[in-house]
Short mmCIF file of C-alpha atoms and ligand atoms in Angstrom, two decimals:
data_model
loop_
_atom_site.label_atom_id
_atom_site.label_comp_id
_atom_site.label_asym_id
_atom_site.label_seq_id
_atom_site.Cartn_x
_atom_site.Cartn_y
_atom_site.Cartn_z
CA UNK C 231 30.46 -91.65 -116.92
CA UNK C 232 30.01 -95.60 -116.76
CA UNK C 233 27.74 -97.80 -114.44
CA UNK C 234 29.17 -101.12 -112.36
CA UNK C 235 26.03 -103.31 -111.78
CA UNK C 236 27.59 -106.55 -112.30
CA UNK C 237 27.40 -107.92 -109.14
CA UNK C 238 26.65 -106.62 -105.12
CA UNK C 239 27.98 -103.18 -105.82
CA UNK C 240 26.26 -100.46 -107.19
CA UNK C 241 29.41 -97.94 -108.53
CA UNK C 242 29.06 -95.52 -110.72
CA UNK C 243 32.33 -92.85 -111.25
CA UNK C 244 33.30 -89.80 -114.14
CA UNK C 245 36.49 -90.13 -115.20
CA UNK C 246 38.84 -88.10 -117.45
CA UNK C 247 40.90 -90.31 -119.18
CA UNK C 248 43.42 -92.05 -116.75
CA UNK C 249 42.37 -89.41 -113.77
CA UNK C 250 39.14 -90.05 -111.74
CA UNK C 251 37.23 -86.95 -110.85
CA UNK C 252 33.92 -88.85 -109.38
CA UNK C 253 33.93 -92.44 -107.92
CA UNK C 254 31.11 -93.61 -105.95
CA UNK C 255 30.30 -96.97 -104.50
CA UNK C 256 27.05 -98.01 -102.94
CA UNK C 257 28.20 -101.34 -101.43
CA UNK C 258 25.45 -104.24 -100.81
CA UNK C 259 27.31 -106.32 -98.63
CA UNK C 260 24.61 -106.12 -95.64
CA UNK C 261 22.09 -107.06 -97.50
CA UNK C 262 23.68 -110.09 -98.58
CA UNK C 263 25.67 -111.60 -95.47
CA UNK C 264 22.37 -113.07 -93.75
CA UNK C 265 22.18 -115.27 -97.05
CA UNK C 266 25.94 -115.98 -96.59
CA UNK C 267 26.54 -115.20 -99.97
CA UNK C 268 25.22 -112.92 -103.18
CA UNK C 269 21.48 -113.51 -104.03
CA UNK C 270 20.85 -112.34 -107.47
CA UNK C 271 17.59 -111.35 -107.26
CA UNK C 272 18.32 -109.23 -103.63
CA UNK C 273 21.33 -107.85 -105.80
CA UNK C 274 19.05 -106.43 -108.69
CA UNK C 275 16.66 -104.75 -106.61
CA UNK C 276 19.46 -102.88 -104.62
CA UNK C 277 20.67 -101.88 -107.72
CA UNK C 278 17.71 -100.33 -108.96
CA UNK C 279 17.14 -98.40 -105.16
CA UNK C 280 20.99 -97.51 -105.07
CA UNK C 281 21.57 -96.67 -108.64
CA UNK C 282 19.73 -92.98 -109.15
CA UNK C 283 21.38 -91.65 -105.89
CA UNK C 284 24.77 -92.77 -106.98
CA UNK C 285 24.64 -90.99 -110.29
CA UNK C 286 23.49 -87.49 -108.76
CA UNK C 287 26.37 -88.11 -106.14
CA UNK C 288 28.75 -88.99 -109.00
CA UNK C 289 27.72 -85.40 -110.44
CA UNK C 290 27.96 -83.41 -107.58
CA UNK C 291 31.20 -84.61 -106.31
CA UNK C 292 32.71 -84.20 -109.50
CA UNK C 293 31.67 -80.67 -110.37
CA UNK C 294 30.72 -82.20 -114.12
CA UNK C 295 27.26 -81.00 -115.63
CA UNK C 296 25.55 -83.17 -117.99
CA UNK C 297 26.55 -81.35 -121.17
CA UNK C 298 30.36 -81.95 -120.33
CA UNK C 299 29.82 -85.74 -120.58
CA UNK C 300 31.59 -87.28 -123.11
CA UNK C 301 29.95 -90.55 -123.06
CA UNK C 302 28.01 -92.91 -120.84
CA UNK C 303 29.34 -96.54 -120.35
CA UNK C 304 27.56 -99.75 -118.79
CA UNK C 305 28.89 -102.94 -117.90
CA UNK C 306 27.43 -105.51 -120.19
CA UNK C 307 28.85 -109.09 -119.74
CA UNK C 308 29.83 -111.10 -117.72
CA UNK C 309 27.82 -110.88 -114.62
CA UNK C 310 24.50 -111.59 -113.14
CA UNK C 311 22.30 -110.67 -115.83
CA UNK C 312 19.53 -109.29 -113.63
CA UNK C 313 21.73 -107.13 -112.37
CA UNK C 314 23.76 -106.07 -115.38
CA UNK C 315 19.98 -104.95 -116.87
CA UNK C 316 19.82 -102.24 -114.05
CA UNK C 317 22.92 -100.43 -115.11
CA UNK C 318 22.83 -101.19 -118.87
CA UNK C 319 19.47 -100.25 -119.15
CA UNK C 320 19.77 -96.54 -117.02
CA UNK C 321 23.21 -96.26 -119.14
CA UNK C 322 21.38 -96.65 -122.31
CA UNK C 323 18.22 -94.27 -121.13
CA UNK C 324 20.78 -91.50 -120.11
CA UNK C 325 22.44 -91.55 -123.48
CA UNK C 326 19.29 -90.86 -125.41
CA UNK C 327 17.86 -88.69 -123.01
CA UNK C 328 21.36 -86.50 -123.10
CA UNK C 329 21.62 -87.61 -126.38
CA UNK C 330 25.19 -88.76 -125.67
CA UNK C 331 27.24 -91.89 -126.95
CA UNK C 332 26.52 -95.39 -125.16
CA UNK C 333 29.22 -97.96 -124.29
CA UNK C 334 28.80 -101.63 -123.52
CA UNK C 335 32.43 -102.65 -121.54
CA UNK C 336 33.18 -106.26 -120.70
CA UNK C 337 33.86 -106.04 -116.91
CA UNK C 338 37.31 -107.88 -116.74
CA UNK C 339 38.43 -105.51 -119.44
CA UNK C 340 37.75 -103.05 -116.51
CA UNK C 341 39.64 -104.80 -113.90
CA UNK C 342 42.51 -104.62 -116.82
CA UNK C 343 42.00 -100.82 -116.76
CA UNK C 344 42.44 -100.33 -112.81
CA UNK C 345 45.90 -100.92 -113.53
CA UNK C 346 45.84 -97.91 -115.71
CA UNK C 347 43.92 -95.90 -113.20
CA UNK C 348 46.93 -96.81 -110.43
CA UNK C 349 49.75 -96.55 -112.94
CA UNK C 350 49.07 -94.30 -115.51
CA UNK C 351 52.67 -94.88 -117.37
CA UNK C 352 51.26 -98.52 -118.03
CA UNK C 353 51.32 -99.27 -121.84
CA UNK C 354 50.52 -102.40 -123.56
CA UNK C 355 51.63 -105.59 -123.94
CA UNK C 356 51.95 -106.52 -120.58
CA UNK C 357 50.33 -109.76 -118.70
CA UNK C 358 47.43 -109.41 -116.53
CA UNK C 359 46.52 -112.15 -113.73
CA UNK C 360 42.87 -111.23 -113.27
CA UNK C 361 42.16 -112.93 -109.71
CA UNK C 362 38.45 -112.63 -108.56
CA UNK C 363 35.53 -113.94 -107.00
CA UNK C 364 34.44 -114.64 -110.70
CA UNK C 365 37.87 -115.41 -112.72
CA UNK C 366 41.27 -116.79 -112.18
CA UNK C 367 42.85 -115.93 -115.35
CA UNK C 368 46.19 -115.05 -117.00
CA UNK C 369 45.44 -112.05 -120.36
CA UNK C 370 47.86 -111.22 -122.43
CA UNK C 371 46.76 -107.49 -123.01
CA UNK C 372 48.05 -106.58 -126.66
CA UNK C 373 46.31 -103.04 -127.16
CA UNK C 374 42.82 -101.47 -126.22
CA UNK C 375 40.16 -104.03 -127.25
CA UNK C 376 42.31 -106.94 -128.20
CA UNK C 377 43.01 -109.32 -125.43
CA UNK C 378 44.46 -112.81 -125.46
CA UNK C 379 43.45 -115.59 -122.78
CA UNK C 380 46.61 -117.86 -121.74
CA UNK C 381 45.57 -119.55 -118.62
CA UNK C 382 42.43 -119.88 -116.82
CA UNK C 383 40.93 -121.91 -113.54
CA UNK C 384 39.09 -124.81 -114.34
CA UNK C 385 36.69 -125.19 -111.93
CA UNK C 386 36.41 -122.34 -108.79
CA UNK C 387 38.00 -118.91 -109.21
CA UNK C 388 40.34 -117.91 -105.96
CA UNK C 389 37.87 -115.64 -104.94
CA UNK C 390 35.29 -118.61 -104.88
CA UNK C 391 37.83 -120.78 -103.19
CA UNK C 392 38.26 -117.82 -100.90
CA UNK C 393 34.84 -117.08 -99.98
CA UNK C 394 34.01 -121.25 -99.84
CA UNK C 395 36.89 -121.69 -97.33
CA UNK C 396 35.85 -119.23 -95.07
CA UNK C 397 32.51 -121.04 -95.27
CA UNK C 398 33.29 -124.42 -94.18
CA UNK C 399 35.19 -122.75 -91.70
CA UNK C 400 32.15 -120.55 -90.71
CA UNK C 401 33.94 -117.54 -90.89
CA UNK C 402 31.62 -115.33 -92.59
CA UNK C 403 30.90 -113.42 -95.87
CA UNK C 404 32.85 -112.24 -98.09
CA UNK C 405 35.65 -114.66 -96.92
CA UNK C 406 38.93 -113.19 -98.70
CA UNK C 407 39.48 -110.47 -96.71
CA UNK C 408 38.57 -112.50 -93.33
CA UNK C 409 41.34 -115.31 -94.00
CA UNK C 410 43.80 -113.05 -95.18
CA UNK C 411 43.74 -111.24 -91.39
CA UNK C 412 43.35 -114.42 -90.17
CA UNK C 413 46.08 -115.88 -92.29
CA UNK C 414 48.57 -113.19 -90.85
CA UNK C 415 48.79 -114.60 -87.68
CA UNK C 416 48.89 -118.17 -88.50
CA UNK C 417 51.62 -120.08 -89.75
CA UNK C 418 51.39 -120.89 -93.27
CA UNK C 419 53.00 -124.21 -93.41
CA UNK C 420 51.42 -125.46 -90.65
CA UNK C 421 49.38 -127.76 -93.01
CA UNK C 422 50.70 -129.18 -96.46
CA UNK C 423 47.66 -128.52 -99.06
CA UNK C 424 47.48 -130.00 -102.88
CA UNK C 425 48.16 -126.67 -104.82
CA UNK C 426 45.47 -128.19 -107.56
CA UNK C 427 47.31 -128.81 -111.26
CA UNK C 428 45.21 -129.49 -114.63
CA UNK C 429 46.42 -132.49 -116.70
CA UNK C 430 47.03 -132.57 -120.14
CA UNK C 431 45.85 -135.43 -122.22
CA UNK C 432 49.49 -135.57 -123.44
CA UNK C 433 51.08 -136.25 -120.46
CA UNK C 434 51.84 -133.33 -117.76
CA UNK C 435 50.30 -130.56 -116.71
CA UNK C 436 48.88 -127.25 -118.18
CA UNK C 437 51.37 -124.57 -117.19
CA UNK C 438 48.80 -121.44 -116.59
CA UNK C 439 45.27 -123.44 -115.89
CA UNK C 440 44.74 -123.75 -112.38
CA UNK C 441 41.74 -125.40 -110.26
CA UNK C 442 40.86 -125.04 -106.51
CA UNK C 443 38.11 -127.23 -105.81
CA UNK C 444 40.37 -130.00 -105.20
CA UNK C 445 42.08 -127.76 -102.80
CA UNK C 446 38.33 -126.58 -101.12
CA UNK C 447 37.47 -130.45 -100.69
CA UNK C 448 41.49 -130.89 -99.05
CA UNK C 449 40.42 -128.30 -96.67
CA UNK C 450 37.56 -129.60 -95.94
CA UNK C 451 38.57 -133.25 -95.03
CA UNK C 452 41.27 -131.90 -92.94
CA UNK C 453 39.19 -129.85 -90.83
CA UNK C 454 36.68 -132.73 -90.29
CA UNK C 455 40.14 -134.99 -89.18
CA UNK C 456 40.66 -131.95 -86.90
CA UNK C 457 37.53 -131.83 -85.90
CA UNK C 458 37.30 -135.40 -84.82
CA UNK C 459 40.34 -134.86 -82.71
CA UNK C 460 39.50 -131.70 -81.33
CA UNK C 461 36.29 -129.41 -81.68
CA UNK C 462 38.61 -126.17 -81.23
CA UNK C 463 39.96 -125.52 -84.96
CA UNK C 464 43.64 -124.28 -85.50
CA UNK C 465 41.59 -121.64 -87.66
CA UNK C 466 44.27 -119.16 -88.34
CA UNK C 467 47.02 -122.12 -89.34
CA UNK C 468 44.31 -122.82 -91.50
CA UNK C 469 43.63 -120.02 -93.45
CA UNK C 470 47.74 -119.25 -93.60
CA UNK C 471 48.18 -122.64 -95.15
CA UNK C 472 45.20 -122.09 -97.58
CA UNK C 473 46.20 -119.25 -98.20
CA UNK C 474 49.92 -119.78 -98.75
CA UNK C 475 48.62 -122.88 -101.43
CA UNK C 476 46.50 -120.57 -103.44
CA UNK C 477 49.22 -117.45 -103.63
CA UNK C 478 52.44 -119.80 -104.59
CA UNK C 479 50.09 -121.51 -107.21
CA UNK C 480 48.72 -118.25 -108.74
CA UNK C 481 53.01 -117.10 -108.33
CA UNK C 482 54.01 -119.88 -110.14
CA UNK C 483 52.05 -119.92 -113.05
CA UNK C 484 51.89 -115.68 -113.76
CA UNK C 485 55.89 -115.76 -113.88
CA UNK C 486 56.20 -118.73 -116.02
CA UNK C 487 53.84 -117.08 -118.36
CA UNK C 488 55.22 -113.76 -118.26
CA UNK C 489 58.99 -115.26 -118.73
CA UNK C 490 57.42 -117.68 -121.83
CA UNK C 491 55.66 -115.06 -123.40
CA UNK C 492 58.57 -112.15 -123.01
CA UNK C 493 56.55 -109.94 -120.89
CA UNK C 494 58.37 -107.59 -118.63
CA UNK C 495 55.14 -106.52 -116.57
CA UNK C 496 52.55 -108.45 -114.66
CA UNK C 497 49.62 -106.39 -113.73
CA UNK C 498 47.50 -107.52 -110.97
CA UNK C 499 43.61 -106.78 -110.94
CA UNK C 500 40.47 -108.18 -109.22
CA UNK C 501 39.42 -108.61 -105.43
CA UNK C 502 42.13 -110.98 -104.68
CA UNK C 503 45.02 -108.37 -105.70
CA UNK C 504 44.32 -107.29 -102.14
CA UNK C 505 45.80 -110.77 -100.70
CA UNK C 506 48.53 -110.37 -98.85
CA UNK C 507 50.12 -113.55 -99.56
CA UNK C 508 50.06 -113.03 -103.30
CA UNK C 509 51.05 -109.27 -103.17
CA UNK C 510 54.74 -111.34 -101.30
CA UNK C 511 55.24 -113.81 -103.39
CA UNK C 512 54.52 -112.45 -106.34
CA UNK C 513 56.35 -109.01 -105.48
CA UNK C 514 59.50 -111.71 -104.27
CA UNK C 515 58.91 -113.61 -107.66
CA UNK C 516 58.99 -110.77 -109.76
CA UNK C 517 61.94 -109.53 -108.28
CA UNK C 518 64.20 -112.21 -108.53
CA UNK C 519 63.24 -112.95 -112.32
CA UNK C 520 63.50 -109.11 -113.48
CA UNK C 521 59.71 -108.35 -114.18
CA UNK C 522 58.04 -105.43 -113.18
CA UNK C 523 54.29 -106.64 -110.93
CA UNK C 524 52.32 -103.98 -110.13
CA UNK C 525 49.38 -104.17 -107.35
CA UNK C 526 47.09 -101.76 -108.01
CA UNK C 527 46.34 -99.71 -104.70
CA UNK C 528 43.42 -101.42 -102.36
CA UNK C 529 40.91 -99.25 -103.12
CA UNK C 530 40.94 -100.46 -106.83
CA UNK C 531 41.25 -103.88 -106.78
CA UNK C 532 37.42 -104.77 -105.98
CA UNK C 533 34.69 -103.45 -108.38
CA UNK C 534 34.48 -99.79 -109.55
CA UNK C 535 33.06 -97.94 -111.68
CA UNK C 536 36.05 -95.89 -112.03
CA UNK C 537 37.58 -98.83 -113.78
CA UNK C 538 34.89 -99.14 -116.20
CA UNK C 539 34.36 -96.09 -117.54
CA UNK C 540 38.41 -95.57 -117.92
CA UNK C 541 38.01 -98.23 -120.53
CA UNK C 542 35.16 -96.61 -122.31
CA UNK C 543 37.39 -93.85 -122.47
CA UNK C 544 39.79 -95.21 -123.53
CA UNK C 545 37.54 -96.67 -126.16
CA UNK C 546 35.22 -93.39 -127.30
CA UNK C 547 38.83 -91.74 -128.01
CA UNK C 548 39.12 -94.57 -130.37
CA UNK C 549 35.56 -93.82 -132.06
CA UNK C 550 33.89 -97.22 -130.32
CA UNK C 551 30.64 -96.92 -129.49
CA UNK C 552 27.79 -99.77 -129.11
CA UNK C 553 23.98 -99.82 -130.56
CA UNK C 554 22.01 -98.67 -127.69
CA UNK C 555 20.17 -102.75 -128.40
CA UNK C 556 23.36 -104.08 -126.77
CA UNK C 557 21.92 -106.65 -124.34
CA UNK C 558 23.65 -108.43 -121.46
CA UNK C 559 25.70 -111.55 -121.36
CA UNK C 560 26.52 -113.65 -118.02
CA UNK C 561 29.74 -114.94 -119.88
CA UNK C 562 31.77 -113.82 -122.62
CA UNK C 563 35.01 -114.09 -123.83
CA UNK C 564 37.74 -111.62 -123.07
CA UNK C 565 38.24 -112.06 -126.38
CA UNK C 566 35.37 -111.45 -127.86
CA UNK C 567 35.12 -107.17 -126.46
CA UNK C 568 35.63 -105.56 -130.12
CA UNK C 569 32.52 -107.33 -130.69
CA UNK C 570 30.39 -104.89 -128.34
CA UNK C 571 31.19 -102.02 -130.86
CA UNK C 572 29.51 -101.23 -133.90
CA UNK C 573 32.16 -100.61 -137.08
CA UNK C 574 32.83 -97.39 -138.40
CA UNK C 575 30.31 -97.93 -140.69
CA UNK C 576 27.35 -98.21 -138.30
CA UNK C 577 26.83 -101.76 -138.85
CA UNK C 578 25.83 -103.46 -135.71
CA UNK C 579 27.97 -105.08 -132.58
CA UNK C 580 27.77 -108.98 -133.49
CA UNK C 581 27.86 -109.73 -129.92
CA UNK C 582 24.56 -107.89 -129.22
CA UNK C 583 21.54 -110.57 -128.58
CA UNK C 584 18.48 -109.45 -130.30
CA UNK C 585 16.13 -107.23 -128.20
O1 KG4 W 720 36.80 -108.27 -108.17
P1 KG4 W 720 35.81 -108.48 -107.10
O2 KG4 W 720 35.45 -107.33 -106.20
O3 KG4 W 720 34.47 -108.99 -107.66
C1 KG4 W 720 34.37 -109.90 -108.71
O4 KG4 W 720 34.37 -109.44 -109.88
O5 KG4 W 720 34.32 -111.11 -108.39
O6 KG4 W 720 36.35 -109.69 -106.21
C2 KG4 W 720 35.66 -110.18 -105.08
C3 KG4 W 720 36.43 -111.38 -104.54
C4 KG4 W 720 35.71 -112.11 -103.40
O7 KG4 W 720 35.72 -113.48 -103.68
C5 KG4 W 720 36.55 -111.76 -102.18
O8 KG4 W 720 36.52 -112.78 -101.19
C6 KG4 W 720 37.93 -111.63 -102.79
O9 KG4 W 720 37.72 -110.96 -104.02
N1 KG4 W 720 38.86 -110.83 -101.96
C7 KG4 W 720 39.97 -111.34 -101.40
C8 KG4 W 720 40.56 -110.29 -100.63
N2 KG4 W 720 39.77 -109.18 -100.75
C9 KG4 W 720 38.73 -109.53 -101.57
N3 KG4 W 720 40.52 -112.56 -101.50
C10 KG4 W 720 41.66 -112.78 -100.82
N4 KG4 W 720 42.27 -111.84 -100.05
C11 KG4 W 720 41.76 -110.59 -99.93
N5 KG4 W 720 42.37 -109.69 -99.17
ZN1 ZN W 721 35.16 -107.74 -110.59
#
């Protein structure tokens, strides 16, 4: 069983191995659109009314009794800490109160899993491009636990640039799934955008780093030009140029990767795997250079807890588990998961702050 608390939904699923037999999702989105965005502090105390109900609905629709559960997972970093507490902390209570083995899981290790979850063939190495509202990044993924970052945004994730976008362009909350409708009916070169590119102090520019808060700020200047010449906004040009900038530069960087690195498979995972503009050019890209991309299926590319707990699986079968003082982190490494679980010889998890 494993908890999802790390941001504005409350998930909690039962999984056996790759197959899901429970996933439930408790989603706080109402609560947050009057703000126009997540509040932490509205997001933890959701959590905490949400959470119980979701785990005795995880139960029932499963058919699972607590003695049949293997092991109970949290996520544990990165995230809003408040809200990470909620689910670590009921994750942790559960296990000693079932007396059951406790897992910590990095949540972008989990987003890493939902390709598992869709394509259960999947084996490492492969490269992941982890697109959310959090993280923009390119992982090599080596084997369960180990987990190499290659490329990274510098400044917003897409997501961000997403849901800041449809902001300025008072479109609502959250704003990826707005501008991609939007963007389907708009023409996508309407408007040429700066795709965003990080120098290198050498001369050039970092092949897998991107930024988008250049990009934001582009968008934003051109709709005030707009503005100034008209108060009706070509909103759906808009969004399909945005949109078109963000997917070719997110395209351009996970094949070069994948080609430099010999990878044959780009996994796709995170909220923005449901772009349509990405799922085309990246599905096009792959094509014509010989790699396999796989989109996971809709339904798994926002948060789950499905996700989570089919990496703690995946982990307990290895004999990982984590001392039940794990805390929570708002950022860690991808690099840095083996250090939620204690060694072999019960010595403690050295990325476990001290409470
Ligand atoms: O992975 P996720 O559910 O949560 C994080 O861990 O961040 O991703 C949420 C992000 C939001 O920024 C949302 O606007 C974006 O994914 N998103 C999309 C689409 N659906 C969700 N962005 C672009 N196009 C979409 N169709
Ligand atoms: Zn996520």
């Amino acid at each position: 069983m494993a908890i999802e608390t790390s941001c504005d939904e409350t998930a909690v699923a039962i999984v056996k191995n790759r197959e899901i037999l429970s996933s439930i999702v408790s989603s706080q989105i109402a609560a947050h659109q009057v703000y126009g965005g997540v509040v932490p502090e509205v997001a933890s105390r959701q959590h905490v009314e949400l959470l119980n109900p979701a785990i005795a609905q995880a139960l029932t629709e499963s058919h699972i009794s607590w003695p049949e559960i293997d092991g109970i997972a949290a996520t544990c970093a990165p995230g809003l800490v408040g809200a990470l507490l909620v689910g670590l902390t009921a994750a942790k209570t559960l296990a000693i109160v079932h007396d059951k083995p406790f897992l910590g899981i990095h949540h972008l290790e989990g987003h890493i899993y939902a390709s598992y979850l869709s394509s259960p063939d999947l084996e490492p190495p492969f490269l992941c491009l982890l697109v959310s509202g959090g993280h923009t990044s390119l992982i090599y993924v080596k084997a369960c636990g180990h987990y190499e970052t290659l490329g990274q945004t510098r400044d917003d994730a897409a997501g961000e640039a997403f849901d800041k976008v449809a902001r300025l362009l008072h479109l609502g909350y959250p704003g990826g799934p707005i501008i991609d409708k939007l963007a389907q009916q708009g023409n996508p070169n309407a408007f040429p955008l700066p795709e965003g590119q990080v120098s290198l102090p050498e001369g050039g520019f970092h092949p897998y780093d991107s930024s988008f808060s250049g990009l934001k700020t582009a968008v934003l200047r051109l709709t005030q030009k707009l503005q100034e010449a008209s108060p009706e906004l070509p909103v759906v040009d808009l969004a399909a140029s945005f949109q078109e900038t963000v997917a070719k530069a997110l395209t351009k960087r996970a094949i070069a990767c994948a080609l430099n690195y010999g990878l044959s498979t780009i996994a796709v995972g995170g909220g923005v795997a449901a772009n349509s503009g990405l799922r085309q050019h990246l599905q096009a890209a792959g094509e014509k250079h010989n790699l396999r991309v796989l989109f996971p299926p809709l339904k798994f590319c926002t948060d789950k807890a499905a996700m989570i707990a089919c990496a703690a699986a995946d982990h307990l079968t290895r004999g990982h588990t984590s001392p039940r003082s794990l805390g929570a982190l708002s950022r860690m490494p991808i690099s840095d998961v083996m250090q939620l679980y204690q060694k072999k010889d019960g010595s403690g998890a050295a990325k476990c702050p001290g409470w």
